[in-house]
Amino acid sequence: MKALRDLLDKQKPLFEKGGKLEKFYYLYEAGETFMFTPNHVTGPRGAQIRDANNLKRYMMTVVVAMIPCLLFGIWNMGYQHFLAVGEEPEFWPSVLLGARLVLPIVLVAYVAGGLVEGLFAVVRKHPINEGFLVTGMLIPLIMPVTIPLWQVALATIFSVIIAKEVFGGTGMNVLNVAMTARAFLYFAYPTDISGDVWTYYGDEKAVEGYTGATPLAVAQQANIDGEAVTAALDASWFGQIGGFFEPWNLFLGAYPDSIGASSVLMCLVGAFILILTGVGSWKLMLSTVIGCYVMGLINNLFAVNTFMEMPAYYHLLIGGLAFGAVFMVTDPVSAAHTETGKWIYGFLIGVLTVIIRVFNPAYPEGIMLAVLLMNVLAPLIDHYVVEANKKRRIKRGVARATV
């Protein structure tokens, strides 16, 4: 590390004021502070926040929390391929194939987003926004493994510009950037992000009777056909070859879905890291789960179709609810900031997720639209929570004055 430090110090004058590469100082600064702790600190006087973490370390903690989902997704993408073509899905071949499919998507997302971040940093003359350390990982994890790489690049560039940079960069965005990328692809290229896109076949053909439908897609089709959802899951190809759609296996997540969003277990590992380090809000996570489960129970009470009859806890196991609750709902910028507001915000996301799933046959996954809708309403929730607190304090002050 000392050799790297010496190399950076030697090149630094080129990027400082008056140097030949002065315009690109913030590109140099981004690399330097990513690898080494900055040598400057906040002054000893004045009101300030003292913490061992800076923004880069904060963001890196989120990236670390997502690694279990990434590793599981790499294995699962290879595993699903071998299942589909009728071969024995051994561990290492599944990992190697999954890595060959997934890592290019991650690389493209980081390169495309990094170029946009670097361009805005040079033009605006400000440090590169560290938020993309998280967004660059989130975007691949919510994509199907078959997504064309050029679409990943296009969606990443679109979301970083439209959802973040036009608002001023990290800390100023209204919408969740990763969800904006997925929404862009959903509306611009729907055939590449919905339908039979969750399993990679390569040059091989799927075995007879195979269907790569996700559990949510099976549930939606069962609703259209008037069949019980749990029976349809059991009768599906995955249900018949080994109970892959039973609750325990749904919890583990070894079924076709987005690269990193299928395993509730891996999401819980990520949630543990975020909560333990104080980076993620447990209130937002828990309220999202509660909202989803309560809405599932209400559906059971007023069941007018078979999807509403599905046991409420299934909504917690299938689709991207767990991933969204841990990594999307907890976005510290686009979520509600007041403590009461966090409960309301997360609860409504859970409720909306189930409503969209059940009543929107065109798009069985609901967490994306629910998060984006509540992103827009988050400031309004905080406003009314603050106003309610003000009225309560005024009322309490008046009561004390009249005693």
Coordinates of C-alpha atoms in Angstrom, one line a residue:
M1 CA 0.0 0.0 0.0
K2 CA 2.9 2.3 0.7
A3 CA 4.0 2.0 -3.0
L4 CA 0.5 2.9 -4.1
R5 CA 0.4 5.8 -1.7
D6 CA 3.8 7.1 -3.0
L7 CA 2.5 6.8 -6.6
L8 CA -0.6 8.8 -5.8
D9 CA 1.4 11.5 -4.0
K10 CA 3.8 11.7 -7.0
Q11 CA 0.9 12.2 -9.4
K12 CA -1.1 14.6 -7.2
P13 CA 0.6 17.9 -8.3
L14 CA -0.6 17.2 -11.9
F15 CA -4.2 17.4 -10.7
E16 CA -4.0 20.2 -8.2
K17 CA -4.6 23.9 -9.1
G18 CA -2.1 24.9 -11.8
G19 CA -1.3 21.3 -12.8
K20 CA -1.7 20.0 -16.4
L21 CA -4.7 17.8 -15.4
E22 CA -6.4 20.3 -13.1
K23 CA -9.8 19.7 -14.7
F24 CA -9.7 16.1 -13.7
Y25 CA -8.9 16.7 -10.1
Y26 CA -12.1 15.1 -8.8
L27 CA -11.4 11.9 -10.8
Y28 CA -8.1 11.7 -9.0
E29 CA -9.7 12.6 -5.7
A30 CA -12.3 9.8 -6.1
G31 CA -9.7 7.2 -6.6
E32 CA -7.6 8.5 -3.7
T33 CA -10.3 8.7 -1.1
F34 CA -11.7 5.3 -2.2
M35 CA -8.4 3.6 -1.4
F36 CA -7.2 5.7 1.5
T37 CA -8.7 7.6 4.4
P38 CA -8.7 11.4 3.6
N39 CA -6.0 13.3 5.5
H40 CA -8.3 16.2 6.3
V41 CA -10.9 16.4 9.1
T42 CA -13.6 18.8 10.3
G43 CA -12.3 21.6 12.4
P44 CA -12.3 21.3 16.2
R45 CA -14.8 24.1 16.7
G46 CA -18.4 24.6 15.7
A47 CA -21.4 22.5 15.5
Q48 CA -20.6 19.3 13.7
I49 CA -21.3 15.6 13.5
R50 CA -18.4 13.3 14.6
D51 CA -18.4 9.8 13.3
A52 CA -15.8 7.3 12.2
N53 CA -17.6 6.8 8.9
N54 CA -17.5 9.1 5.9
L55 CA -19.9 8.9 3.0
K56 CA -17.7 6.4 1.0
R57 CA -17.5 4.0 4.0
Y58 CA -21.2 4.4 4.6
M59 CA -21.9 3.4 1.0
M60 CA -19.4 0.6 1.1
T61 CA -21.2 -0.9 4.0
V62 CA -24.4 -1.2 1.9
V63 CA -22.3 -2.8 -0.9
V64 CA -20.9 -5.3 1.5
A65 CA -24.5 -6.1 2.7
M66 CA -25.5 -6.9 -0.8
I67 CA -22.6 -9.3 -1.5
P68 CA -24.5 -12.3 -0.1
C69 CA -27.3 -11.6 -2.6
L70 CA -24.8 -11.2 -5.4
L71 CA -23.0 -14.5 -4.6
F72 CA -26.2 -16.4 -4.3
G73 CA -27.5 -14.9 -7.5
I74 CA -24.4 -15.9 -9.4
W75 CA -24.8 -19.5 -8.2
N76 CA -28.6 -19.5 -8.8
M77 CA -28.3 -18.2 -12.4
G78 CA -26.0 -21.1 -13.3
Y79 CA -28.1 -23.5 -11.3
Q80 CA -31.3 -22.5 -13.1
H81 CA -29.6 -22.9 -16.5
F82 CA -28.6 -26.5 -15.8
L83 CA -32.0 -27.4 -14.4
A84 CA -33.8 -25.9 -17.5
V85 CA -31.7 -27.9 -20.0
G86 CA -31.9 -31.1 -18.1
E87 CA -28.3 -31.4 -16.8
E88 CA -27.2 -32.1 -13.2
P89 CA -26.6 -28.7 -11.6
E90 CA -23.3 -29.2 -9.8
F91 CA -22.0 -26.4 -7.6
W92 CA -18.9 -25.2 -9.3
P93 CA -20.1 -25.4 -12.9
S94 CA -23.2 -23.4 -11.8
V95 CA -21.0 -20.8 -10.1
L96 CA -18.7 -20.4 -13.1
L97 CA -21.5 -20.1 -15.5
G98 CA -23.4 -17.7 -13.2
A99 CA -20.2 -15.6 -12.9
R100 CA -19.8 -15.4 -16.6
L101 CA -23.4 -14.2 -17.0
V102 CA -23.7 -11.9 -14.0
L103 CA -20.3 -10.1 -13.6
P104 CA -20.4 -8.5 -17.1
I105 CA -23.8 -6.9 -16.1
V106 CA -22.2 -5.6 -12.9
L107 CA -19.2 -4.3 -14.8
V108 CA -21.3 -2.5 -17.4
A109 CA -23.5 -0.9 -14.7
Y110 CA -20.5 0.5 -12.9
V111 CA -18.7 1.6 -16.0
A112 CA -21.8 3.3 -17.5
G113 CA -22.7 5.0 -14.3
G114 CA -19.1 5.9 -13.4
L115 CA -18.7 7.7 -16.7
V116 CA -21.8 9.8 -16.1
E117 CA -20.7 10.5 -12.5
G118 CA -17.2 11.4 -13.7
L119 CA -18.6 13.7 -16.4
F120 CA -20.8 15.6 -14.0
A121 CA -18.0 15.9 -11.5
V122 CA -15.6 17.4 -14.1
V123 CA -18.2 19.8 -15.5
R124 CA -19.7 20.9 -12.1
K125 CA -16.3 20.8 -10.4
H126 CA -17.4 18.7 -7.4
P127 CA -16.3 15.4 -5.9
I128 CA -17.7 12.2 -7.5
N129 CA -20.9 11.2 -5.8
E130 CA -20.3 8.0 -3.7
G131 CA -23.9 7.0 -4.0
F132 CA -23.1 5.2 -7.2
L133 CA -21.1 2.6 -5.3
V134 CA -24.5 1.3 -4.2
T135 CA -26.6 2.0 -7.3
G136 CA -24.0 0.3 -9.5
M137 CA -24.6 -2.9 -7.5
L138 CA -28.3 -2.5 -7.0
I139 CA -29.1 -2.2 -10.7
P140 CA -27.7 -5.6 -11.8
L141 CA -29.3 -7.4 -8.8
I142 CA -32.8 -6.4 -9.9
M143 CA -32.2 -7.4 -13.6
P144 CA -33.0 -10.7 -15.3
V145 CA -29.8 -12.6 -16.3
T146 CA -30.8 -12.4 -20.0
I147 CA -30.9 -8.6 -20.1
P148 CA -28.8 -7.3 -23.0
L149 CA -25.8 -5.4 -21.8
W150 CA -26.5 -2.4 -23.9
Q151 CA -29.9 -2.0 -22.2
V152 CA -28.1 -2.2 -18.8
A153 CA -25.8 0.7 -19.9
L154 CA -28.7 2.7 -21.3
A155 CA -30.9 2.2 -18.2
T156 CA -28.0 3.1 -15.9
I157 CA -27.1 6.3 -17.7
F158 CA -30.8 7.3 -17.9
S159 CA -31.4 6.7 -14.2
V160 CA -28.2 8.4 -13.0
I161 CA -29.0 11.5 -15.0
I162 CA -32.8 11.7 -14.7
A163 CA -33.2 10.4 -11.1
K164 CA -30.1 11.9 -9.5
E165 CA -27.9 14.3 -11.3
V166 CA -30.7 16.6 -12.5
F167 CA -31.6 17.0 -8.8
G168 CA -28.1 17.8 -7.7
G169 CA -26.5 14.4 -7.2
T170 CA -26.2 12.1 -4.1
G171 CA -28.4 13.2 -1.3
M172 CA -30.7 15.3 -3.5
N173 CA -32.5 12.6 -5.6
V174 CA -36.3 12.3 -5.2
L175 CA -36.6 8.8 -6.8
N176 CA -34.7 5.7 -6.0
V177 CA -32.1 5.5 -8.8
A178 CA -32.0 1.7 -9.2
M179 CA -35.8 1.4 -9.3
T180 CA -35.8 4.1 -11.9
A181 CA -33.5 2.1 -14.0
R182 CA -35.7 -0.9 -13.8
A183 CA -38.9 1.1 -14.5
F184 CA -37.2 2.6 -17.6
L185 CA -36.5 -0.9 -19.0
Y186 CA -40.0 -2.1 -18.0
F187 CA -41.7 0.7 -20.1
A188 CA -39.0 1.0 -22.8
Y189 CA -38.2 -2.7 -23.5
P190 CA -40.9 -4.7 -21.7
T191 CA -40.2 -8.0 -23.6
D192 CA -36.7 -8.1 -22.2
I193 CA -37.6 -7.6 -18.6
S194 CA -40.8 -9.6 -18.2
G195 CA -42.1 -13.0 -19.4
D196 CA -39.7 -15.9 -20.0
V197 CA -36.5 -13.9 -19.4
W198 CA -35.4 -15.2 -16.0
T199 CA -33.5 -18.3 -17.2
Y200 CA -30.5 -18.4 -19.4
Y201 CA -30.6 -21.2 -22.0
G202 CA -27.7 -20.3 -24.3
D203 CA -27.6 -22.5 -27.4
E204 CA -29.4 -25.3 -25.6
K205 CA -33.1 -26.0 -25.5
A206 CA -35.2 -26.4 -22.3
V207 CA -36.4 -29.9 -21.4
E208 CA -40.0 -30.8 -22.3
G209 CA -42.6 -29.2 -20.0
Y210 CA -40.1 -26.7 -18.5
T211 CA -41.4 -23.2 -17.8
G212 CA -39.3 -20.5 -16.4
A213 CA -42.2 -18.7 -14.9
T214 CA -41.5 -17.0 -11.5
P215 CA -43.8 -17.8 -8.5
L216 CA -45.5 -14.5 -9.0
A217 CA -46.2 -15.2 -12.6
V218 CA -47.6 -18.7 -11.7
A219 CA -49.8 -17.0 -9.1
Q220 CA -51.1 -14.4 -11.5
Q221 CA -51.8 -17.1 -14.1
A222 CA -53.6 -19.2 -11.5
N223 CA -55.8 -16.2 -10.7
I224 CA -56.7 -15.8 -14.4
D225 CA -57.5 -19.5 -14.7
G226 CA -59.5 -19.5 -11.4
E227 CA -57.2 -22.1 -9.8
A228 CA -55.9 -22.0 -6.2
V229 CA -52.5 -20.4 -6.2
T230 CA -50.8 -22.9 -3.9
A231 CA -52.2 -25.8 -6.0
A232 CA -50.9 -24.1 -9.1
L233 CA -47.4 -23.7 -7.6
D234 CA -47.4 -27.4 -6.6
A235 CA -48.5 -28.4 -10.1
S236 CA -46.0 -26.2 -11.9
W237 CA -42.8 -27.7 -13.4
F238 CA -40.7 -26.5 -10.4
G239 CA -43.3 -27.8 -8.0
Q240 CA -43.3 -31.2 -9.5
I241 CA -39.5 -31.8 -9.8
G242 CA -38.8 -31.3 -6.1
G243 CA -41.1 -28.9 -4.4
F244 CA -39.1 -25.9 -5.4
F245 CA -42.1 -23.7 -4.8
E246 CA -42.8 -24.9 -1.3
P247 CA -42.4 -22.2 1.4
W248 CA -39.0 -23.3 2.7
N249 CA -37.5 -23.3 -0.8
L250 CA -39.2 -20.0 -1.6
F251 CA -37.4 -18.7 1.5
L252 CA -34.0 -20.0 0.2
G253 CA -34.7 -18.5 -3.2
A254 CA -33.5 -21.2 -5.7
Y255 CA -36.0 -20.4 -8.4
P256 CA -36.1 -18.2 -11.6
D257 CA -36.2 -14.4 -10.7
S258 CA -34.0 -11.3 -10.8
I259 CA -30.3 -12.0 -10.3
G260 CA -30.1 -11.1 -6.6
A261 CA -33.7 -10.6 -5.4
S262 CA -35.0 -14.1 -4.9
S263 CA -33.5 -15.3 -1.7
V264 CA -35.2 -14.0 1.5
L265 CA -32.4 -15.7 3.5
M266 CA -29.6 -13.6 1.8
C267 CA -31.7 -10.5 2.2
L268 CA -32.0 -11.2 5.9
V269 CA -28.2 -11.5 6.1
G270 CA -27.9 -8.1 4.4
A271 CA -30.5 -6.6 6.7
F272 CA -28.5 -7.9 9.7
I273 CA -25.4 -6.1 8.5
L274 CA -27.2 -2.9 7.8
I275 CA -29.0 -2.8 11.1
L276 CA -25.9 -3.9 13.1
T277 CA -23.8 -1.1 11.6
G278 CA -26.6 1.5 11.9
V279 CA -26.7 2.1 8.2
G280 CA -30.2 0.8 7.5
S281 CA -33.4 1.6 9.3
W282 CA -35.1 -1.4 10.9
K283 CA -38.3 0.6 11.2
L284 CA -38.5 0.9 7.4
M285 CA -37.8 -2.8 6.9
L286 CA -40.2 -4.0 9.5
S287 CA -43.0 -1.6 8.6
T288 CA -42.8 -2.8 5.0
V289 CA -43.1 -6.4 6.0
I290 CA -46.0 -5.6 8.3
G291 CA -47.8 -3.6 5.6
C292 CA -47.4 -6.5 3.2
Y293 CA -48.6 -9.1 5.6
V294 CA -51.6 -7.1 6.9
M295 CA -52.7 -6.4 3.3
G296 CA -52.3 -10.1 2.6
L297 CA -54.6 -10.9 5.5
I298 CA -57.2 -8.3 4.4
N299 CA -57.1 -10.0 1.0
N300 CA -57.9 -13.3 2.6
L301 CA -60.9 -11.7 4.4
F302 CA -62.4 -10.3 1.2
A303 CA -61.1 -12.9 -1.2
V304 CA -62.9 -12.4 -4.5
N305 CA -60.3 -14.2 -6.6
T306 CA -57.8 -17.0 -6.1
F307 CA -54.8 -14.6 -5.8
M308 CA -56.5 -12.9 -2.8
E309 CA -57.0 -16.3 -1.2
M310 CA -53.3 -17.1 -1.2
P311 CA -51.9 -17.3 2.3
A312 CA -50.6 -13.9 3.4
Y313 CA -47.1 -15.1 4.3
Y314 CA -46.5 -16.2 0.7
H315 CA -46.3 -12.5 -0.2
L316 CA -43.2 -12.2 2.0
L317 CA -41.5 -15.1 0.4
I318 CA -42.1 -14.7 -3.4
G319 CA -40.9 -11.9 -5.6
G320 CA -38.7 -9.0 -4.6
L321 CA -40.5 -7.9 -1.5
A322 CA -37.6 -8.9 0.9
F323 CA -34.9 -7.4 -1.4
G324 CA -36.9 -4.2 -1.8
A325 CA -37.6 -3.9 1.9
V326 CA -33.9 -4.2 2.9
F327 CA -32.1 -2.3 0.1
M328 CA -34.7 -0.1 -1.7
V329 CA -37.1 1.1 1.0
T330 CA -34.2 2.0 3.3
D331 CA -32.7 4.4 0.8
P332 CA -31.7 7.3 3.2
V333 CA -32.4 9.9 0.6
S334 CA -35.7 9.1 -1.1
A335 CA -37.4 7.5 2.0
A336 CA -39.2 9.4 4.8
H337 CA -36.9 10.9 7.4
T338 CA -39.1 11.4 10.4
E339 CA -39.4 8.5 12.8
T340 CA -43.2 8.3 12.6
G341 CA -43.0 8.9 8.8
K342 CA -40.8 5.9 8.4
W343 CA -43.5 3.6 9.8
I344 CA -46.1 5.1 7.5
Y345 CA -43.9 5.1 4.5
G346 CA -42.8 1.5 4.9
F347 CA -46.3 0.3 5.8
L348 CA -47.8 1.9 2.7
I349 CA -45.1 0.4 0.5
G350 CA -46.0 -3.1 1.8
V351 CA -49.7 -2.5 1.3
L352 CA -49.2 -1.1 -2.3
T353 CA -47.0 -4.0 -3.2
V354 CA -49.7 -6.5 -2.5
I355 CA -52.4 -4.4 -4.2
I356 CA -50.3 -4.1 -7.4
R357 CA -49.5 -7.7 -7.4
V358 CA -53.1 -8.9 -7.0
F359 CA -54.9 -6.4 -9.2
N360 CA -52.3 -5.7 -12.0
P361 CA -52.2 -8.7 -14.3
A362 CA -49.7 -6.9 -16.6
Y363 CA -47.0 -6.7 -14.0
P364 CA -47.1 -9.3 -11.1
E365 CA -44.2 -7.7 -9.2
G366 CA -45.4 -4.7 -7.2
I367 CA -42.4 -3.5 -5.1
M368 CA -40.9 -1.4 -7.9
L369 CA -44.0 0.7 -8.6
A370 CA -44.8 0.9 -4.8
V371 CA -41.4 2.2 -3.9
L372 CA -41.4 4.8 -6.7
L373 CA -44.9 6.0 -5.8
M374 CA -44.0 6.4 -2.2
N375 CA -40.7 8.1 -3.0
V376 CA -42.8 10.9 -4.4
L377 CA -45.1 11.0 -1.3
A378 CA -42.3 10.7 1.3
P379 CA -41.8 14.5 1.6
L380 CA -45.6 14.9 2.1
I381 CA -45.6 12.3 4.8
D382 CA -42.7 14.0 6.6
H383 CA -44.5 17.4 6.2
Y384 CA -47.7 16.2 7.9
V385 CA -45.7 14.4 10.7
V386 CA -43.8 17.6 11.4
E387 CA -47.0 19.7 11.4
A388 CA -48.7 17.2 13.7
N389 CA -45.7 17.5 16.1
K390 CA -45.9 21.3 16.0
K391 CA -49.6 21.3 16.8
R392 CA -49.1 18.9 19.6
R393 CA -46.4 21.0 21.2
I394 CA -48.3 24.2 20.8
K395 CA -51.3 22.6 22.4
R396 CA -49.2 21.3 25.3
G397 CA -47.6 24.7 25.8
V398 CA -51.0 26.4 25.8
A399 CA -52.3 23.9 28.4
R400 CA -49.3 24.6 30.7
A401 CA -49.8 28.3 30.3
T402 CA -53.4 28.1 31.5
V403 CA -52.6 26.1 34.6

